[in-house]
Each structure stands twice: as C-alpha cells, then as structure tokens.
Short mmCIF file of C-alpha atoms and ligand atoms in Angstrom, two decimals:
data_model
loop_
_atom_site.label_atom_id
_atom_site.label_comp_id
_atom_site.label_asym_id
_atom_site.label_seq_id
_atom_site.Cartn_x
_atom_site.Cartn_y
_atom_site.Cartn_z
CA UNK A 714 -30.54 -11.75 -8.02
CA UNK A 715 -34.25 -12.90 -6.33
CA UNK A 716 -34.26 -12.92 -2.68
CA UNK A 717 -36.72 -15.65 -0.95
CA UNK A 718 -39.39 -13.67 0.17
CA UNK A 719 -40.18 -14.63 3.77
CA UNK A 720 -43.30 -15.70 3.18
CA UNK A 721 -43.61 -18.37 0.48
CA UNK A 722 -45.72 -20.76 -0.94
CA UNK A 723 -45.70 -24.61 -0.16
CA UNK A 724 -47.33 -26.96 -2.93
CA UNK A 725 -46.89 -30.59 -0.76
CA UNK A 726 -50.54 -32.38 -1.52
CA UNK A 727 -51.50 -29.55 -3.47
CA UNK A 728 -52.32 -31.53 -6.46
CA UNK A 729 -54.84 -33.12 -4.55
CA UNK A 730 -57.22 -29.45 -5.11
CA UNK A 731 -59.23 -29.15 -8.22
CA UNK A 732 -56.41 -27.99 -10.83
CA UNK A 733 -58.47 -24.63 -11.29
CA UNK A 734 -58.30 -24.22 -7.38
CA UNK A 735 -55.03 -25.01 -6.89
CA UNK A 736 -53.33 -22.51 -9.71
CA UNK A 737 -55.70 -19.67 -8.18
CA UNK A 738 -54.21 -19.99 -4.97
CA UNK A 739 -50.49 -20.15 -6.03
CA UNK A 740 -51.41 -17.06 -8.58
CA UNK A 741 -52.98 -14.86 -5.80
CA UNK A 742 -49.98 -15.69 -3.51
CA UNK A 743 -47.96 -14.55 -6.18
CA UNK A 744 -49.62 -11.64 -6.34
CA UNK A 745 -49.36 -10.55 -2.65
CA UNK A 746 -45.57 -11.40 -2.59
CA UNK A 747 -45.46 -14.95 -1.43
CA UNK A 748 -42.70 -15.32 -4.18
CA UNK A 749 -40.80 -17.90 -3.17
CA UNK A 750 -42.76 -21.51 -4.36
CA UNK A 751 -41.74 -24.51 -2.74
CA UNK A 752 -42.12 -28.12 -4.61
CA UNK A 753 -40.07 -31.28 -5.26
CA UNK A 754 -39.71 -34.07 -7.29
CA UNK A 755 -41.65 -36.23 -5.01
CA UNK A 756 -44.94 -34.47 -4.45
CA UNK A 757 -47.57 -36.30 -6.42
CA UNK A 758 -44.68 -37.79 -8.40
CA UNK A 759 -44.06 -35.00 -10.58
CA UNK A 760 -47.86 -33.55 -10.63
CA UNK A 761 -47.02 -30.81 -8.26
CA UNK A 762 -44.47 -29.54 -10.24
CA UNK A 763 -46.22 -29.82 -13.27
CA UNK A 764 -48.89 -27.64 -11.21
CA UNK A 765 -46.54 -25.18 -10.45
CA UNK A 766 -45.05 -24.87 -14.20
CA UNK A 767 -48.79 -23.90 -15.13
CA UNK A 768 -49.05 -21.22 -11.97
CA UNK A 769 -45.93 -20.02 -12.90
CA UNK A 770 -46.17 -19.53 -16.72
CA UNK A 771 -46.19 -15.74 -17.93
CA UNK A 772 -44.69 -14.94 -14.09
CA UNK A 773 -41.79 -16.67 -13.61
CA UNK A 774 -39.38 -13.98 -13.84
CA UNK A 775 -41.15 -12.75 -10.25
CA UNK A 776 -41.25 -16.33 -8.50
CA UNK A 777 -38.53 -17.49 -6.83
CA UNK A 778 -38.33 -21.15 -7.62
CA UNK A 779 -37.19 -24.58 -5.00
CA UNK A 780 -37.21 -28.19 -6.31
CA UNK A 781 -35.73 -30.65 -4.36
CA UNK A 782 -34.01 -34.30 -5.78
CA UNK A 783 -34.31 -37.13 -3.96
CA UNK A 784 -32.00 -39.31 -2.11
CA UNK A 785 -32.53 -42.33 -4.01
CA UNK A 786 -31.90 -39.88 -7.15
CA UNK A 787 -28.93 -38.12 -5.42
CA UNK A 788 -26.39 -39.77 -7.49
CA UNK A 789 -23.88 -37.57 -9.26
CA UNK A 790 -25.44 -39.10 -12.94
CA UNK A 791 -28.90 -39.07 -10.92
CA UNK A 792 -29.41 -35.69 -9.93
CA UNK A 793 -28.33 -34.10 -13.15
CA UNK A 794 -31.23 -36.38 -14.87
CA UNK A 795 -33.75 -35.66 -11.81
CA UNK A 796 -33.05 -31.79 -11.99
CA UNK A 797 -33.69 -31.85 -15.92
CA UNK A 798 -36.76 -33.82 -15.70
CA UNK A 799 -37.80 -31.18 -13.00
CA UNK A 800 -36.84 -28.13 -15.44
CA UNK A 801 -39.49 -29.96 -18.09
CA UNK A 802 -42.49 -30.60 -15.58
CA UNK A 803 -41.97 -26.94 -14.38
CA UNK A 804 -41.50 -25.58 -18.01
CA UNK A 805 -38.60 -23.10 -17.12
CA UNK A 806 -34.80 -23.68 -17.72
CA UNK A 807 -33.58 -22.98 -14.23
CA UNK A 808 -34.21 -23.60 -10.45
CA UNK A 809 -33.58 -20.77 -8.34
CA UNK A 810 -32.57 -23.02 -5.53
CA UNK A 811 -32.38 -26.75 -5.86
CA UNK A 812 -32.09 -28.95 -2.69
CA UNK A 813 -31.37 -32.29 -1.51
CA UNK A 814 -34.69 -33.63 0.22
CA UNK A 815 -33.37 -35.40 3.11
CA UNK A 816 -30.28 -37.46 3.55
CA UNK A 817 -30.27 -41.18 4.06
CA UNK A 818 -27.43 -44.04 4.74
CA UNK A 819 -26.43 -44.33 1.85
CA UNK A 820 -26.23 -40.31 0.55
CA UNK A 821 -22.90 -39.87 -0.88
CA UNK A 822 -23.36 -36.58 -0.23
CA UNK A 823 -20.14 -35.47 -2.25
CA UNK A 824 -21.69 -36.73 -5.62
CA UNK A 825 -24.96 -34.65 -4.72
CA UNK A 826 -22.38 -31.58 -4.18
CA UNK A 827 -20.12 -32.27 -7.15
CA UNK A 828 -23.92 -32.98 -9.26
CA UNK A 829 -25.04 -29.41 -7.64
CA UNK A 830 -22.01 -27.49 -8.94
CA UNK A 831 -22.18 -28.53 -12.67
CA UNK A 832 -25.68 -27.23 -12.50
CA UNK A 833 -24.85 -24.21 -11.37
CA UNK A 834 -21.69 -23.78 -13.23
CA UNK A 835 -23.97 -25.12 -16.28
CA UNK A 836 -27.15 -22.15 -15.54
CA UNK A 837 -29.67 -24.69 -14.54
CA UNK A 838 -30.04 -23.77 -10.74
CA UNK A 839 -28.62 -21.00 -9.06
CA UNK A 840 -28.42 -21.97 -5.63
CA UNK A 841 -28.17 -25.37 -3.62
CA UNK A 842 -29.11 -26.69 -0.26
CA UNK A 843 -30.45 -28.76 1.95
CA UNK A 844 -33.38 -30.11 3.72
CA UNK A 845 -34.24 -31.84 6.86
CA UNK A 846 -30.22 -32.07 7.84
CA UNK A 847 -29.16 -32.06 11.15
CA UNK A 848 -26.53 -29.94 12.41
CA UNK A 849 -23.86 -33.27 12.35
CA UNK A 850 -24.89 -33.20 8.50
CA UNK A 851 -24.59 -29.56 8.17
CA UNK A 852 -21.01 -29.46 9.16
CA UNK A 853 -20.54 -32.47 5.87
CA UNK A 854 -21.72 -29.24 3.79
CA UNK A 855 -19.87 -26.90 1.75
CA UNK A 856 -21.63 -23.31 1.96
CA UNK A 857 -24.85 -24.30 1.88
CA UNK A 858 -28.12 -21.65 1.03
CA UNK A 859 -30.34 -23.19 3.50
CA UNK A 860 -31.42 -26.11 5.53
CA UNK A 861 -35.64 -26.69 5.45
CA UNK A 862 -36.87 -28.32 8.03
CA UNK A 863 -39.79 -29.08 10.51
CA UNK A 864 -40.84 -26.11 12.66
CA UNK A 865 -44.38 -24.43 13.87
CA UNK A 866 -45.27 -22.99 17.05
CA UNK A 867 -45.97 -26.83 18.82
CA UNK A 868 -41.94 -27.92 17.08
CA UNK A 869 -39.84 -25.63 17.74
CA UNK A 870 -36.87 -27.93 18.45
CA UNK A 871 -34.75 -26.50 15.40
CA UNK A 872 -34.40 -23.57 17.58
CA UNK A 873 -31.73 -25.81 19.84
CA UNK A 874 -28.87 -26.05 17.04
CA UNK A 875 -30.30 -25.70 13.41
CA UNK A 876 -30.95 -22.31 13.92
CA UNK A 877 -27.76 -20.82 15.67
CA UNK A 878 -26.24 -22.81 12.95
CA UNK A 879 -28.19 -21.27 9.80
CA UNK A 880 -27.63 -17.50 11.90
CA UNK A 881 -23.90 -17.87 12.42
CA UNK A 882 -23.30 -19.30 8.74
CA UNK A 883 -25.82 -16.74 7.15
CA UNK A 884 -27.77 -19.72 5.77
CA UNK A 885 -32.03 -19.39 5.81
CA UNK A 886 -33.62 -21.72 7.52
CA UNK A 887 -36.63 -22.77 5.86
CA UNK A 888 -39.69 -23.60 7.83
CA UNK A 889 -42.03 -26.64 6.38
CA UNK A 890 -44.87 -27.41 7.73
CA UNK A 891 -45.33 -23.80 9.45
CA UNK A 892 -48.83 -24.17 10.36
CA UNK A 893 -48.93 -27.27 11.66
CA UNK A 894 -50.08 -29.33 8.35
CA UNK A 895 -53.51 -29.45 9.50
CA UNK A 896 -52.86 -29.71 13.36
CA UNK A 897 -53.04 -26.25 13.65
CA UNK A 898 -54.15 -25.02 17.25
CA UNK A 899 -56.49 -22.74 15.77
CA UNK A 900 -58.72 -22.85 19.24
CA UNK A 901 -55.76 -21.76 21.36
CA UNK A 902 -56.92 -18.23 23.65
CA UNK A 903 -53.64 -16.28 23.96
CA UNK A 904 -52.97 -17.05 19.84
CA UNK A 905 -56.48 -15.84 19.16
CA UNK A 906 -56.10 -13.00 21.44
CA UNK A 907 -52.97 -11.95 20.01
CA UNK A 908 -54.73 -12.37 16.95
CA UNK A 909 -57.46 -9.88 16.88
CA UNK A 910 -54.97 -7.32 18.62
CA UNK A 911 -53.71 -7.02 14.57
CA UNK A 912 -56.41 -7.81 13.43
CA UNK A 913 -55.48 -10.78 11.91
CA UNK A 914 -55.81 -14.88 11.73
CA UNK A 915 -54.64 -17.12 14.34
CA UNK A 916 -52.66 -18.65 11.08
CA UNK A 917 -50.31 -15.21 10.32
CA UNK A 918 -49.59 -14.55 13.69
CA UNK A 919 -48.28 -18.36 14.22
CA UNK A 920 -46.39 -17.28 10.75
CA UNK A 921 -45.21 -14.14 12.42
CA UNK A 922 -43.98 -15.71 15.72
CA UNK A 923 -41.58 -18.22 13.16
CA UNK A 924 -40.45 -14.92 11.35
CA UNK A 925 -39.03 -13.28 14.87
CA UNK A 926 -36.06 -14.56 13.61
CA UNK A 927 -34.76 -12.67 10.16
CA UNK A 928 -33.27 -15.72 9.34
CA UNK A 929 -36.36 -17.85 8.80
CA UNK A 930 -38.71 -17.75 5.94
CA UNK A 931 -42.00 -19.57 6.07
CA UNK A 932 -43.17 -22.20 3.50
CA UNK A 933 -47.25 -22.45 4.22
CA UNK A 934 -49.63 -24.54 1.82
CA UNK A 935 -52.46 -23.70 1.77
CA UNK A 936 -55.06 -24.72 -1.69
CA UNK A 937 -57.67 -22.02 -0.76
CA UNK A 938 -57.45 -18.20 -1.64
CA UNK A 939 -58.65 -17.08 1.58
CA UNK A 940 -56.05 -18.71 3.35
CA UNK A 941 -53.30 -17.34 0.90
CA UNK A 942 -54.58 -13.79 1.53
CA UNK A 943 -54.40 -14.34 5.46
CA UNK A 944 -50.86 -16.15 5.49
CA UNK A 945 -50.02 -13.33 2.80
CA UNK A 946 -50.52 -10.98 6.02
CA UNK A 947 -47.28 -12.25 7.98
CA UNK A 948 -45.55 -10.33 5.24
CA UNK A 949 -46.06 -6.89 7.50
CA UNK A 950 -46.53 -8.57 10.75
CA UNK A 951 -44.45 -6.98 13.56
CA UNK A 952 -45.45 -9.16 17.08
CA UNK A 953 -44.63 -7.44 20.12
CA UNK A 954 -42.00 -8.04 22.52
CA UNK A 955 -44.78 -9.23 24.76
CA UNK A 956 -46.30 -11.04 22.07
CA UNK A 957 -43.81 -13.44 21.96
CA UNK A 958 -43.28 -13.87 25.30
CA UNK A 959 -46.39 -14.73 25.78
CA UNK A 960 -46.19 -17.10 23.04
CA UNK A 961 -43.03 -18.29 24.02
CA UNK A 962 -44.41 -19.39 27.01
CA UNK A 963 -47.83 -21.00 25.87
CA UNK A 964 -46.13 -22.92 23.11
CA UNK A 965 -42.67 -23.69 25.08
CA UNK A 966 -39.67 -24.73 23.05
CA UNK A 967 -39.30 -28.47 24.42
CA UNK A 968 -36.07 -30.33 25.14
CA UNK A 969 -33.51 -30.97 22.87
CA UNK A 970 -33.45 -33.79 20.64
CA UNK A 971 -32.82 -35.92 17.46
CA UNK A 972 -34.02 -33.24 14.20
CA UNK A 973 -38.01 -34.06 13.78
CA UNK A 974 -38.99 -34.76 10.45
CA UNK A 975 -42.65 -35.79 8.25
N1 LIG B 556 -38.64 -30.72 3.00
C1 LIG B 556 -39.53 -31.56 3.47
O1 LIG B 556 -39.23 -32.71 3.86
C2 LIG B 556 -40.97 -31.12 3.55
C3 LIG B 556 -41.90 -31.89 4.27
C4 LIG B 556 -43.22 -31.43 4.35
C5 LIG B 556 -43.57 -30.23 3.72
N2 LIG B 556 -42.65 -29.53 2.99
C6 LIG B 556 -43.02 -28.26 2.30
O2 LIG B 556 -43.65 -27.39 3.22
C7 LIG B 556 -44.92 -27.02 2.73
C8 LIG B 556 -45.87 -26.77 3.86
O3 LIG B 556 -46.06 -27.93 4.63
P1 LIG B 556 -47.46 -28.70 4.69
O4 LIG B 556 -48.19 -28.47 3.43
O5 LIG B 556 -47.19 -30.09 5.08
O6 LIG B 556 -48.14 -28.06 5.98
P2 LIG B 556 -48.63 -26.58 6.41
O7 LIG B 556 -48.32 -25.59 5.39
O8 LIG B 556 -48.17 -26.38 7.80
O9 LIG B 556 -50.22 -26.84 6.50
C9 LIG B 556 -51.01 -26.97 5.36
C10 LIG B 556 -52.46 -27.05 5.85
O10 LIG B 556 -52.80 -25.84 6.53
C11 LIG B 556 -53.95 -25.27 5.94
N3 LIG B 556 -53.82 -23.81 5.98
C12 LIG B 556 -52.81 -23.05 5.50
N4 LIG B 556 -53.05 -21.77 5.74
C13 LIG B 556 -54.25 -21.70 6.38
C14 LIG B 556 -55.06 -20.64 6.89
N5 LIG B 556 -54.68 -19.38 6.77
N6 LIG B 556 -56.24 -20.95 7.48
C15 LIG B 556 -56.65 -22.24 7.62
N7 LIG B 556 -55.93 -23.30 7.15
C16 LIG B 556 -54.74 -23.02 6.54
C17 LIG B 556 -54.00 -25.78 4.52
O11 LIG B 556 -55.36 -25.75 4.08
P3 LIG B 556 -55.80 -25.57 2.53
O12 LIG B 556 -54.81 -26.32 1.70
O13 LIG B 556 -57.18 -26.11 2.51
O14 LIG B 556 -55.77 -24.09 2.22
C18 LIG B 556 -53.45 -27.19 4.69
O15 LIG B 556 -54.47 -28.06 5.14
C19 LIG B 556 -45.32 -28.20 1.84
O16 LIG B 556 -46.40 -27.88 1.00
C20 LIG B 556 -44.01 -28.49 1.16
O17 LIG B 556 -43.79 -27.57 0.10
C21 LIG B 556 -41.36 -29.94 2.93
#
C-alpha cells in the first residue's frame, strides 16, 4: 500500500493560478516525491479537484490521493454521494484517504464513520480520517489515519495534545497551512541563517523544523514551480539538534489553548 510521503502537495486556492500553471506545479511536485496531494470538496467548489484529476491523469498510480467531505455533506446518505461526486471531478475510482473536513454541532459523527466504512469495505477509499478535531473529538473516533490541522513555525499549539495524541495512537498528523499561508516570516535572521547553513530556503527549513517529529507530514501549496522545487527540499532535510533549539526558542510554542483553525 502508498505511504504519505512527508512532504505533500496542498491545492487550497490553487485554482485561482492559470490552469497551465497550476498542473505544472502539482506535476513537478510529483516528480520530486511530494506524492501525497491534498484537496477537498470545498476548494473552488469542486474546481480544485477537477484540477487535480487533470495533474494526476497518466500518474495516479504514484500519487497518494486526500479528499475531504464536508460537514454539511457528512450524512451517512451524504457522504457516500459527496465521495462519488469527488471520484468523478478527480477522474479515478478511489481516494487513498478520505476525511471529514471539520466537525460542527450538528456532526453525527457515527453516520460519517458508518458512511466511511461502506466505502472502504466497497474499494472507493482506502483510508479515513479527520481534520481540524480536537483531542475531545479524537477520543469520539474509531482508529482514525490522521487528524490535519493548523500548524507552522508561528502555531505550534497542536504540539500541546494533538500531537502526543496522533504519536501514542500511531495516527499522522497532517500539517495545513505549513508555511504560514502567505504570512510566512520569510525576513526572520536565525531562519535565514539556518537557512543558508543547508543551503536552502527559509520555506524548507520552516518545513523541516514541522518534520522533527516522524509523525508529521507537511501539506504546502504552493502554484509556482520554484517554490515546489524548494519545499521539495524538506524531503532530505536533517536540522540540527541546535537548529531546533534555536528555533524552538525564536518561534516559542505558546500556551495552551482551544485547537486553531482557518
Ligand atoms: N483541513 C483544513 O481545514 C485546511 C485548511 C487550510 C488549508 N488546508 C490544506 O493545506 C494546504 C496548505 O495550506 P495553505 O495553502 O492555506 O497555506 P500554505 O501552504 O502554508 O501557504 C501557501 C502560500 O505559501 C506560498 N509558498 C509556498 N511555498 C513557498 C516557497 N517555497 N516560497 C515562497 N512562497 C511559498 C504559496 O505561494 P504560491 O502559491 O505563489 O507558490 C502560497 O501563497 C492547502 O492548500 C489545503 O490543501 C486544509
């Protein structure tokens, strides 16, 4: 079976790059092993899946696949409809992992789970999860593959309970928004510094200090080849000791609090 590579591809706004632009990018990260492509149902409403069908097509046997359904479609009825429209707009006939977006009041999230395990049982996803769940949600989970949630070097707060939760239950945690979506502190001395000492971009070594931990994976978007091919070098990134430390300390970890979400 397809592992998630640990540095993936995130296609959130994407549609908003010329069309030509935007397959380029998700091609060349396919390329240099940013396997795993991350879209839902909601982005664009359908366009950036339909996006990521095209990037896909001829490949898909090497991508590693995540759609997400969302709550208001989280119905047991609902998500078996919302996963096959998905299958169309992506042109394949199965999800490597298919995840619930984010829970709201009225989730039952039993129907999502009972909706989850006829797809499985049926061929059309492999794998199920979650996103943006708390660890209070979490425990409401059967096994679960993986939580994605908020976390870059300036939100780091899933590193209070998310985390030791995804490490003890062998679950990844998936990090959205790992470079900041476009608040990126791309000026920042010891990052830069760090930086050139691999003789990389500010961008993979913010990408490296997330993927410390082997049980994170990274999910950057990014619509431009150049910044595919930099992100692409977190793959082989090994910070120092001292390199996080120092990180650690110029990007501190915050108190604890309710999960952040976008
Ligand atoms: N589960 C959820 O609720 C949830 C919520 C938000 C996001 N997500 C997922 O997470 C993915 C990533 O989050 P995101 O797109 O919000 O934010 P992000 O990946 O943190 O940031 C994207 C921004 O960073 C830029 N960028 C990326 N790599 C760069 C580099 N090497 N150099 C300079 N700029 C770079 C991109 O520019 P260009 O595009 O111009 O290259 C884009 O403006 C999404 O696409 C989506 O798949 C999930």
């Amino acid at each position: 079976m397809k592992a998630l590579s640990r540095v993936g591809q995130g296609t959130w706004k994407l549609e908003t790059a010329s069309h030509a632009q935007a397959l380029r990018a998700l091609r060349r990260g396919v390329e240099l092993g940013l396997t795993h492509i991350d879209t839902a149902e909601m982005y664009g409403s359908g366009k950036a899946e339909e996006l990521v069908g095209a990037a896909v097509a001829g490949v898909r046997e090497s991508v590693f696949l995540t759609s997400k359904v969302l709550p208001s479609n989280a119905s047991y009825e609902g998500t078996l409809r919302a996963c096959e429209r998905s299958l169309k707009r992506l042109r394949t006939d199965h999800l490597d992992l298919y995840l619930l977006h984010w829970r709201e009041a009225d989730t039952v999230l039993a129907e999502t789970f009972r909706a989850f395990k006829k797809l499985k049982q049926d061929g059309k996803i492999l794998r199920f999860g979650v996103s943006n769940f708390d660890v209070r949600d979490l425990e409401e989970c059967p096994s679960v593959f993986c939580d994605q949630v908020l976390y870059h070097l300036e939100e780091r707060s899933v590193e209070h309970a998310v985390l030791p939760w995804c490490r003890k239950r062998k679950a990844a945690l998936v990090a959205y928004c790992p470079v900041g979506a476009g608040e990126f502190p791309a000026d920042d001395k010891t990052l830069l510094d760090i930086a050139a000492r691999h003789g990389v971009s500010a961008y993979a070594a913010a990408l490296a200090f997330l993927l410390r931990d082997p049980s994170v994976f990274v999910i950057p978007k990014a619509a431009r080849v150049e910044h595919v091919e930099q992100n692409a070098k977190a793959l082989t990134l090994k910070l120092s000791e001292d390199d996080v430390r120092r990180l650690e300390e110029r990007f501190p970890l915050g108190p604890a609090g309710p999960l952040p979400m976008v």
